[in-house]
XYZ file of C-alpha atoms in Angstrom:
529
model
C 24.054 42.311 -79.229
C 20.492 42.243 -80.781
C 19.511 45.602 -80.652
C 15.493 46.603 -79.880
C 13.697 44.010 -76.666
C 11.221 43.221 -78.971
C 12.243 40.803 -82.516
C 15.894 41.762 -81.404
C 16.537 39.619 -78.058
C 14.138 37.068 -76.227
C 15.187 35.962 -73.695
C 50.894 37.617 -67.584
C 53.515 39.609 -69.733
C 54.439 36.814 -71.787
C 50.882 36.500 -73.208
C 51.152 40.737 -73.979
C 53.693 39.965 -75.753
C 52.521 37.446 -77.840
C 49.174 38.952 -78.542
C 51.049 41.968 -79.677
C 53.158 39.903 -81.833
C 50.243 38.628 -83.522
C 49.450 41.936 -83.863
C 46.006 41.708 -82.431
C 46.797 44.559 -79.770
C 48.084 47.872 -79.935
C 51.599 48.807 -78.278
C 51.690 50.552 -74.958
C 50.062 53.762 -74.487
C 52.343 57.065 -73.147
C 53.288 56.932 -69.781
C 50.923 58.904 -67.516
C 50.825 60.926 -65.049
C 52.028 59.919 -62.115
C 50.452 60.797 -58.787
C 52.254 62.961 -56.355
C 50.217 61.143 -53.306
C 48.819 58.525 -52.837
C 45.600 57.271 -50.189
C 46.775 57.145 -46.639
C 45.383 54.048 -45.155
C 43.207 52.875 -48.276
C 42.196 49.610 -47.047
C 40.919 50.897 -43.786
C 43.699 48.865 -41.103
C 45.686 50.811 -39.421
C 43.012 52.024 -37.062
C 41.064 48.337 -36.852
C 37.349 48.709 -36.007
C 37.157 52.714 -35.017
C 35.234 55.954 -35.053
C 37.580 57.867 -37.544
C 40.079 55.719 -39.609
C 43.641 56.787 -39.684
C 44.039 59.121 -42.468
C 40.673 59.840 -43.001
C 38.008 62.802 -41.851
C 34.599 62.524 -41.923
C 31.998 65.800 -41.753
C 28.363 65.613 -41.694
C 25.810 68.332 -42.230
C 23.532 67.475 -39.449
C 26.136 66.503 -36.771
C 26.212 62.706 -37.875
C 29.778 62.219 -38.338
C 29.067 58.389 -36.233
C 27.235 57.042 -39.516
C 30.828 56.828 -41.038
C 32.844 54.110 -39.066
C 35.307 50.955 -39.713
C 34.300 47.747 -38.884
C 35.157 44.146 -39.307
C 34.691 42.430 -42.759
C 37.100 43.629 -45.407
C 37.407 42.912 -48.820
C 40.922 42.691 -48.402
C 42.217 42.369 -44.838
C 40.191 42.647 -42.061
C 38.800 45.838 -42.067
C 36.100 47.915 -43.899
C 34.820 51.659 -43.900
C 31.180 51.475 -43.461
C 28.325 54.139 -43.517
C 24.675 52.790 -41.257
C 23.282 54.926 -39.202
C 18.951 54.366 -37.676
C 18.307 57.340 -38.758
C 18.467 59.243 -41.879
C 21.909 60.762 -42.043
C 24.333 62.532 -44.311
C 27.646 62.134 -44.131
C 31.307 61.974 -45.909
C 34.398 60.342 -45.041
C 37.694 62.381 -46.974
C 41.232 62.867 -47.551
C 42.722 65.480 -49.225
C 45.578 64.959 -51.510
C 48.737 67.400 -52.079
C 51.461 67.847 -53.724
C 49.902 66.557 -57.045
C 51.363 67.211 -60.320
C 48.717 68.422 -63.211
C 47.043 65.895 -65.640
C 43.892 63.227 -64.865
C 44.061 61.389 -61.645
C 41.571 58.234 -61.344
C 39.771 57.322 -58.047
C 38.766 53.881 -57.501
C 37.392 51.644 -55.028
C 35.646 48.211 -53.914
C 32.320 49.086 -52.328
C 28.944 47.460 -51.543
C 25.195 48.881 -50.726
C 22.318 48.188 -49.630
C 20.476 50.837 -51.792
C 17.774 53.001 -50.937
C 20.057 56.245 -50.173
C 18.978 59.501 -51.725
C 23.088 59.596 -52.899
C 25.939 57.546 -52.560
C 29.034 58.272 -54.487
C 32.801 58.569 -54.840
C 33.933 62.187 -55.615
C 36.966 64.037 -56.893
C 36.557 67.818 -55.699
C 38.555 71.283 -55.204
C 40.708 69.512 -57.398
C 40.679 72.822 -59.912
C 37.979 72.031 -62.077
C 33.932 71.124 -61.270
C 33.426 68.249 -59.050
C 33.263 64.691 -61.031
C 30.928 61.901 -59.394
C 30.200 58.229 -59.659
C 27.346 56.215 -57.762
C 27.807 53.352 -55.869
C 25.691 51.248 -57.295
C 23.394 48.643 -55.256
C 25.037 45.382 -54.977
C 25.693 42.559 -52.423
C 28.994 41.784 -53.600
C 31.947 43.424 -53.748
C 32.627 45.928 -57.084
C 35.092 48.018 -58.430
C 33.907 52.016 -59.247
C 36.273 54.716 -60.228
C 35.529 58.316 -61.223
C 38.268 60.276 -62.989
C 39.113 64.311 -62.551
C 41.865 66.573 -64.245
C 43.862 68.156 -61.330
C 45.534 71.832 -61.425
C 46.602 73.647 -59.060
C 48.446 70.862 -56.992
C 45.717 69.366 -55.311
C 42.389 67.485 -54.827
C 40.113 65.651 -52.252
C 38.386 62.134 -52.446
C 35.192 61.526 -50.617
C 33.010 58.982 -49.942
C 29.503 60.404 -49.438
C 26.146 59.142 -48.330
C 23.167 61.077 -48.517
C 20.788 58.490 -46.675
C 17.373 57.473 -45.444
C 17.260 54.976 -41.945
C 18.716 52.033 -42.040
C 20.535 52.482 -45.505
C 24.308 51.505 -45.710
C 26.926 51.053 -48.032
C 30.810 49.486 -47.285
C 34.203 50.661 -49.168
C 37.355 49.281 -48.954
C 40.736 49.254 -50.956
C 40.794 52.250 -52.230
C 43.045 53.819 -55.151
C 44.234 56.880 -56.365
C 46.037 57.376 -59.226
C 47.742 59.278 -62.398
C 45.949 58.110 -65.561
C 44.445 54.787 -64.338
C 48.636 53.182 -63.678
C 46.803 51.689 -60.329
C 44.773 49.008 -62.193
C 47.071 45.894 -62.370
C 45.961 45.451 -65.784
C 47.778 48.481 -67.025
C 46.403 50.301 -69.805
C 43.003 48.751 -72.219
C 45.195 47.020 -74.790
C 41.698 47.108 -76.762
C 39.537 50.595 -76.741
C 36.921 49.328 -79.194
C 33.175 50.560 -80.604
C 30.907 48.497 -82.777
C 30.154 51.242 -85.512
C 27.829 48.420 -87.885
C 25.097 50.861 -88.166
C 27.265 53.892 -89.048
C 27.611 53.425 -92.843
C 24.101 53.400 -93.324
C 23.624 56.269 -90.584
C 25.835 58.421 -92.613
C 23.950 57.645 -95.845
C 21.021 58.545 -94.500
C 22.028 61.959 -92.948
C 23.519 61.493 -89.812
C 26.218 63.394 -88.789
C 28.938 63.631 -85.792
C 30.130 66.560 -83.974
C 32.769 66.475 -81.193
C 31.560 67.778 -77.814
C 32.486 71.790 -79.042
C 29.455 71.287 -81.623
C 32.105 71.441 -84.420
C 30.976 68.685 -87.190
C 34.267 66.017 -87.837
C 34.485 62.481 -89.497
C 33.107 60.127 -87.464
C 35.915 57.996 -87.244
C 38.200 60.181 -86.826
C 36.425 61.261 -84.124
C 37.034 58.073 -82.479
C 40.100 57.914 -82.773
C 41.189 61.580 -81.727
C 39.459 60.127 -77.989
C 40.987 56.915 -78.046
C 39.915 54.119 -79.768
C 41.724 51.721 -81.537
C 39.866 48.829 -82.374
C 36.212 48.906 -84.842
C 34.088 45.980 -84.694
C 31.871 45.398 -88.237
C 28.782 42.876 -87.988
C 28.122 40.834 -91.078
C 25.004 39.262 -93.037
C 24.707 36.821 -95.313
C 21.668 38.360 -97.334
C 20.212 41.488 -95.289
C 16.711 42.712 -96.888
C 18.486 46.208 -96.562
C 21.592 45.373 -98.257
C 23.505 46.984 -95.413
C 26.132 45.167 -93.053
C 27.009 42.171 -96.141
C 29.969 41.585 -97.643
C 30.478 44.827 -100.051
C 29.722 47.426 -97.468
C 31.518 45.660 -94.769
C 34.611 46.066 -97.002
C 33.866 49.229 -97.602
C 33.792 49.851 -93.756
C 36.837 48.476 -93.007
C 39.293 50.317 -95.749
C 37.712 53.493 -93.455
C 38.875 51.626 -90.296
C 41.904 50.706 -91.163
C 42.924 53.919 -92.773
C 42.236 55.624 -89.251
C 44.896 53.270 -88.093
C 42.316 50.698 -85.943
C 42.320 47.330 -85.650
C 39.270 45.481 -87.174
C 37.321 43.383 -85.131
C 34.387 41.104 -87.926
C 31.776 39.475 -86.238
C 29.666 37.026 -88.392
C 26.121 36.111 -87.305
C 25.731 33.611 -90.293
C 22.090 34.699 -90.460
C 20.217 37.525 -92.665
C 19.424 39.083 -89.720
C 20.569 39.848 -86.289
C 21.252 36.817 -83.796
C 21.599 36.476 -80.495
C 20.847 33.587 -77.782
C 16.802 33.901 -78.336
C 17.184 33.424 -82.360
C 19.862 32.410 -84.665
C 17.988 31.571 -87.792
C 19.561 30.550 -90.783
C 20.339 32.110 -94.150
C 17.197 31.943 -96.376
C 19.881 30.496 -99.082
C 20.871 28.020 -96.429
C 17.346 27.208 -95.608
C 17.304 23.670 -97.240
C 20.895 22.472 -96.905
C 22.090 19.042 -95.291
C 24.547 19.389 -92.274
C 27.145 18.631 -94.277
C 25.950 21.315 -96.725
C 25.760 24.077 -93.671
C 28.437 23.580 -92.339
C 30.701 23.477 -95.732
C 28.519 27.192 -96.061
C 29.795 28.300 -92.787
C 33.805 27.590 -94.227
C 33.405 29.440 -97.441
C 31.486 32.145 -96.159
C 34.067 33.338 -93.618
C 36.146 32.464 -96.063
C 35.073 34.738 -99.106
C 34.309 37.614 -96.485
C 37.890 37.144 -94.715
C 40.066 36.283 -97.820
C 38.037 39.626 -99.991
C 39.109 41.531 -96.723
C 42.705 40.708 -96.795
C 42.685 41.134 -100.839
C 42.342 44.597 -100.385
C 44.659 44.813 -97.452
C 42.567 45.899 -94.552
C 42.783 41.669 -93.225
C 40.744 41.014 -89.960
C 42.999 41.203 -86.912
C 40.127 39.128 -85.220
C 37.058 37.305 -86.389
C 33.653 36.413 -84.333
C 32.795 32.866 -85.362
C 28.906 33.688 -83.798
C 27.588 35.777 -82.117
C 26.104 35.732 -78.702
C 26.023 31.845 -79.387
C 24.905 30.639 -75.687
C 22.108 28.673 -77.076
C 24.734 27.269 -80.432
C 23.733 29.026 -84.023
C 22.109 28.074 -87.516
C 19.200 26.611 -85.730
C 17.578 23.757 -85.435
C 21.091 21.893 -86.909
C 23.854 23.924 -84.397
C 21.987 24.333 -81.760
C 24.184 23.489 -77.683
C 21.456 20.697 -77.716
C 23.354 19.051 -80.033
C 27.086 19.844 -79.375
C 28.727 17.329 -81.915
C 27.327 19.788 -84.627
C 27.727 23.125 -83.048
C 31.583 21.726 -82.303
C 31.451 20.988 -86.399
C 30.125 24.537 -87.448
C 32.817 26.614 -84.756
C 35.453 24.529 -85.896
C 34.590 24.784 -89.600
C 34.465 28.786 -88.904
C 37.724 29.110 -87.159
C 39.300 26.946 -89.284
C 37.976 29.271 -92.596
C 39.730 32.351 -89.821
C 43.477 30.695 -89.772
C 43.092 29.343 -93.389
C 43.310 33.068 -94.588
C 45.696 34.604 -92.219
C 46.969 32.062 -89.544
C 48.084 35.436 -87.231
C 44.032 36.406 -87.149
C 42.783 35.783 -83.528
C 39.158 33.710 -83.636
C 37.282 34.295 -80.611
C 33.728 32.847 -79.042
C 31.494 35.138 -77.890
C 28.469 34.605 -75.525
C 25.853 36.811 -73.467
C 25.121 37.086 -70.221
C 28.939 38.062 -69.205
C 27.823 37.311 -65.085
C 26.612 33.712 -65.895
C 29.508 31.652 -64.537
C 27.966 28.383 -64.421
C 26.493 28.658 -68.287
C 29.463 30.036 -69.524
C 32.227 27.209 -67.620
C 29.617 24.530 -69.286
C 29.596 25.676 -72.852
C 33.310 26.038 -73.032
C 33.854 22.759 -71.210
C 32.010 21.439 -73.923
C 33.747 23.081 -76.931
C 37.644 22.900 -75.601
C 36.215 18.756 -74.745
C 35.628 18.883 -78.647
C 38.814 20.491 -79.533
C 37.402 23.555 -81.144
C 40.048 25.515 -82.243
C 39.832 29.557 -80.644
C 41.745 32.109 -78.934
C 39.818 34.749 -77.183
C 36.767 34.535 -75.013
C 34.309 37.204 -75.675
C 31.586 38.391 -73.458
C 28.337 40.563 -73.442
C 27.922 42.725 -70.256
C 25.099 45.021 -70.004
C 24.400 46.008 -66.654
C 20.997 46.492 -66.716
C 20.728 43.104 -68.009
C 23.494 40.737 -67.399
C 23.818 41.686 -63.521
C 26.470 43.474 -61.444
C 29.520 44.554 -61.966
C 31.105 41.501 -59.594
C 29.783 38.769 -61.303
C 31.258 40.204 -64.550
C 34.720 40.394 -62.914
C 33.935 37.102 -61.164
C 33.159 35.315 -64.300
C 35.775 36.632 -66.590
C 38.880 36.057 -63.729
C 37.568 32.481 -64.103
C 37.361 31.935 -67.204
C 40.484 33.731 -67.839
C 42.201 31.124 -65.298
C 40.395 27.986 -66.564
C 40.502 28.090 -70.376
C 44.140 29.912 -70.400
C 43.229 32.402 -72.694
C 42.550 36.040 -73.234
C 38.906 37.834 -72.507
C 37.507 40.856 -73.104
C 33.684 42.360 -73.278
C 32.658 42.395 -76.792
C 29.252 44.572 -76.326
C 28.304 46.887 -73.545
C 26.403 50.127 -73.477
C 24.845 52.334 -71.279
C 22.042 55.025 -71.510
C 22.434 58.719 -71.003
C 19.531 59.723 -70.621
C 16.034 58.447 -70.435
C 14.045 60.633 -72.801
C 14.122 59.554 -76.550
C 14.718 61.123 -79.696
C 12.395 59.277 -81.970
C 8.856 57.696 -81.961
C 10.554 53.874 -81.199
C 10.381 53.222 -77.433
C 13.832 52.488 -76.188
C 15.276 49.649 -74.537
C 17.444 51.704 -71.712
C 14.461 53.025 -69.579
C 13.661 53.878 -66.342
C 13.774 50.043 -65.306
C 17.070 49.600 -66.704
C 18.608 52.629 -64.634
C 17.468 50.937 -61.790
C 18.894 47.583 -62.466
C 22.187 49.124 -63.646
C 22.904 51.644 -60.482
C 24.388 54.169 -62.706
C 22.054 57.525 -63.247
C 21.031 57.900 -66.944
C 22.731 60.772 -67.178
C 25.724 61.927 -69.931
C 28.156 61.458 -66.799
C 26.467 58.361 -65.363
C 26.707 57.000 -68.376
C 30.729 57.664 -68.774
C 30.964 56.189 -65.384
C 29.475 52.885 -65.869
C 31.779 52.177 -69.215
C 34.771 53.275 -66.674
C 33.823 50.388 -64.436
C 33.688 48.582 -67.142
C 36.581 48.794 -68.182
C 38.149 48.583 -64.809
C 37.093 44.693 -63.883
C 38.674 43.812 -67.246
C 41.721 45.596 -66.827
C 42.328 43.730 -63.430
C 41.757 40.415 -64.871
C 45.029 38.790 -63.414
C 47.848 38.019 -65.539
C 47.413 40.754 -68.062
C 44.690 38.933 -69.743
C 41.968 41.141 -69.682
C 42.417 42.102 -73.276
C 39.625 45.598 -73.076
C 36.084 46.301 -74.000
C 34.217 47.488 -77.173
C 31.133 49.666 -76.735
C 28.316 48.674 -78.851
C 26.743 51.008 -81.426
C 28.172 54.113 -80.086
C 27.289 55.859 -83.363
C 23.529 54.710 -83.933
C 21.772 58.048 -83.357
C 17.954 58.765 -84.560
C 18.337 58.813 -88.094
C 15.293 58.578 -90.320
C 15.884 54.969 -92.378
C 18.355 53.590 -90.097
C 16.034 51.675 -87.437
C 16.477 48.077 -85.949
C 14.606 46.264 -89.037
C 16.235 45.825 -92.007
C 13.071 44.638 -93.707
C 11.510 47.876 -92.335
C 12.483 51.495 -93.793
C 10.002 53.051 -91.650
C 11.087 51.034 -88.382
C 12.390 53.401 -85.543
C 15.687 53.061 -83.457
C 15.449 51.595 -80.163
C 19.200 52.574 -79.201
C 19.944 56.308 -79.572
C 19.858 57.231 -75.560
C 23.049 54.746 -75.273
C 24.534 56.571 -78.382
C 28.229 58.132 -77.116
C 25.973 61.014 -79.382
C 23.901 63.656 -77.794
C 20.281 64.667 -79.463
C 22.546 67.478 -80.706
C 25.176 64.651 -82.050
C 27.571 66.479 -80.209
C 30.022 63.818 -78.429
C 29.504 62.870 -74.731
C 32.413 62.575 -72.120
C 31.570 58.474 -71.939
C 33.287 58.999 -75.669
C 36.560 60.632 -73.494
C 36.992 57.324 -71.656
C 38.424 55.399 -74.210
C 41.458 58.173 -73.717
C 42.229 57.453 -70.283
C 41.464 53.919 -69.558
């Protein structure tokens, strides 16, 4: 990620096993809850194209139960539920679910829309606590949503609901419910992870954390009491701030590890941020040969890495670039010239496994949807033999495109390169006012493109889904996601520009942080996925 619009961005069991060998994920989580019942009929068959499917009731306010039908075109199968009606309409197909035992219970399901509806949601009610929502959000193709409620008292009911204007529809099919997300054929996120590079400085500047009670705590610990177990650390070669280089990373990460999480370091191999509309070199590096930069790139990772380890907290995985789509250290690396970009990765990696051969290198790129970029760029680096072992993706919603084509894109690239992906940056906003004078980048346009409501629980949902399509990456190789800059709240001195004391922060509305810096329940995700 680059942070701000503006300077910051222009344009399989046996693999489990081995990964947790290597030690880059965490064991298996405590067995969940299991669920009591289960969906009657969830992918809409046993009726074929009908009024009311089997299993299923539907109620509408206004007398419109016909606006909720099955029809022909599944996701799955043959069948789908669909809600169309010419006129405006509200209406709600249901099932209510006995016998269940207490604990968190996970709703999910495939669904498509055409948009335009006043609502459209999945919901968990009556289930003993307040109703829990999550918006279908508009898409052509098919994605996964899932909305999560604690159940007491033995039961609960899952709806589908559409609250629509003429002409408006949506389809669902293959539905799930579940005890603590054991539906997902992923299993549980191996990695829960935040990017928390802004926190040191946050925290020297003032900020402060408080869990969702309003009681103040250590920020990390605060992560890890809701789930996470992984911390990704950005570093600089020479940042005008001094913040995010090599002392204060290592600083960072004898925190991290002594909360028991993983360490994820991502180096940008710039002063500054990078990302696929600018990856400018060092100044130090300015005038060096090829030869020269790339020799840099080796004992850079190197010194960072091998200082790491020397104080025991060594990297469990190392970013050799970031968001490289376009290559790095520009003009010299960049993918118009893949002989040296192949040079510079494979110097990199090589610096990773020279320090501690169990550390897992992976390659990260933007745009987590873009199938076609992202099969070209690592047909071109496996053609060159550079050496890596996890695929790493940026998915933001409101950017990158739907849901789908995230799950689209990382099933094939899971498939085609034989290795292990996950979403290295994805956030959400919360809300759309702002808590200092910077404008933000999650606005009112960005709610629209990422069909979530920027609200504290829209905002939990969307990371859910998240989530979700890499968890069902087949063959147990969708590794988890990490949420970027969770902890980079409105802190006077801590803005995007590290050149710039004054400079505002154009993030703190996707902050897991309230305007209070009381926790939000997105932070409670990391729990139960």
């Amino acid at each position: 990620m680059s942070g701000p619009s503006h300077p910051l961005r222009t344009a399989a069991a046996a693999l489990g096993a081995v990964l947790l060998a290597a030690g880059l994920v965490a064991g298996p989580a405590p067995s969940p809850v299991r669920a009591a019942a289960t969906i009657t009929n969830p992918g809409f068959e046993s009726s074929g194209a009908s009024q009311t499917p089997t299993g299923w009731s539907e109620s509408s306010s206004s007398g419109q139960q016909s606006a909720s039908f099955t029809e022909a075109g599944g996701r799955s199968g043959n069948y789908r539920l669909s809600h169309w009606a010419s006129g405006a309409y509200r209406v709600e197909t249901y099932q209510q679910l006995t016998g269940l035992g207490n604990g968190s219970y996970t709703l999910r399901a495939w669904v498509r829309s055409g948009g335009g509806q006043v609502a459209a949601y999945l919901a968990l009610r009556n289930c003993g606590g307040a109703e829990q929502r999550v918006s279908i959000p508009t898409a052509s193709s098919w994605t996964q949503v899932s909305v999560t409620a604690q159940v007491s008292g033995g039961q609960c009911t899952a709806a589908i609901v559409s609250d629509a204007r003429a002409g408006n529809w949506i389809n669902v099919d293959d539905v799930e419910f579940t005890g603590g997300g054991t539906g997902n054929p992923g299993g549980a996120a191996q990695i829960r992870g935040v990017d928390i590079s802004t926190l040191l400085k946050s925290q020297d500047r003032g900020g402060v954390y408080r869990d969702s009670a309003g009681t103040q705590r250590d920020p990390l610990q605060l992560l890890t009491s809701n789930g996470v177990n992984y911390a990704r650390l950005k570093v600089w070669v020479n940042p005008a701030d001094g913040y995010n280089n090599r002392a204060r990373v290592l600083t960072m990460a004898s925190r991290i590890k002594a909360q028991g999480m993983r360490l994820l370091v991502d180096f940008h191999y710039s002063d500054s941020w990078a990302d696929p509309g600018k990856q400018n070199k060092p100044a130090a590096w300015s005038g060096y040969s090829f030869n020269q930069l790339r020799d840099a790139v080796y004992n850079h990772t190197y010194d960072v890495l091998n200082a790491l380890k020397a104080q025991g907290t060594t990297a469990d995985m190392v970013q050799v670039g970031n968001e490289i789509n376009d290559g790095m250290l520009w003009p010299d690396g960049r993918s118009n010239n893949w002989a040296n970009l192949a040079a510079l990765l494979t110097a990199g990696s090589n610096a990773v496994k020279a320090v501690n051969s169990s550390t897992q290198v992976m390659l990260h790129l933007a745009e987590g949807g873009n199938n076609s970029q992202h099969r070209w760029w690592f047909d071109q680096a496996t053609s060159r033999g550079v050496p890596f072992d996890v695929i790493g993706v940026s998915h933001y919603l409101y950017w990158h495109g739907s849901l789908g084509s995230l799950q689209a894109n990382l099933n094939d690239l899971a498939s085609r390169y034989g290795r292990p992906v996950l979403v290295a940056e994805t956030a959400y906003g919360f809300t759309l006012n702002a808590d200092d004078g910077e404008p933000n980048i999650f606005n009112s346009s960005s709610q629209s493109a990422g069909g979530y409501p920027a609200t504290p629980q829209g905002q939990a949902d969307a990371l859910r889904a998240v989530f979700d399509v890499v968890r069902s990456v087949p063959n147990g190789r969708g590794l988890g996601v990490f949420y970027w800059e969770p902890t980079w709240t409105a802190v006077a001195g801590n803005g995007w520009d590290p050149t710039n004391p004054s400079s505002g922060n154009g993030w703190e509305n996707q902050a897991l942080f309230d305007y209070g810096d009381r926790a939000l329940p997105g932070l409670a995700v990391f729990g139960s996925v």
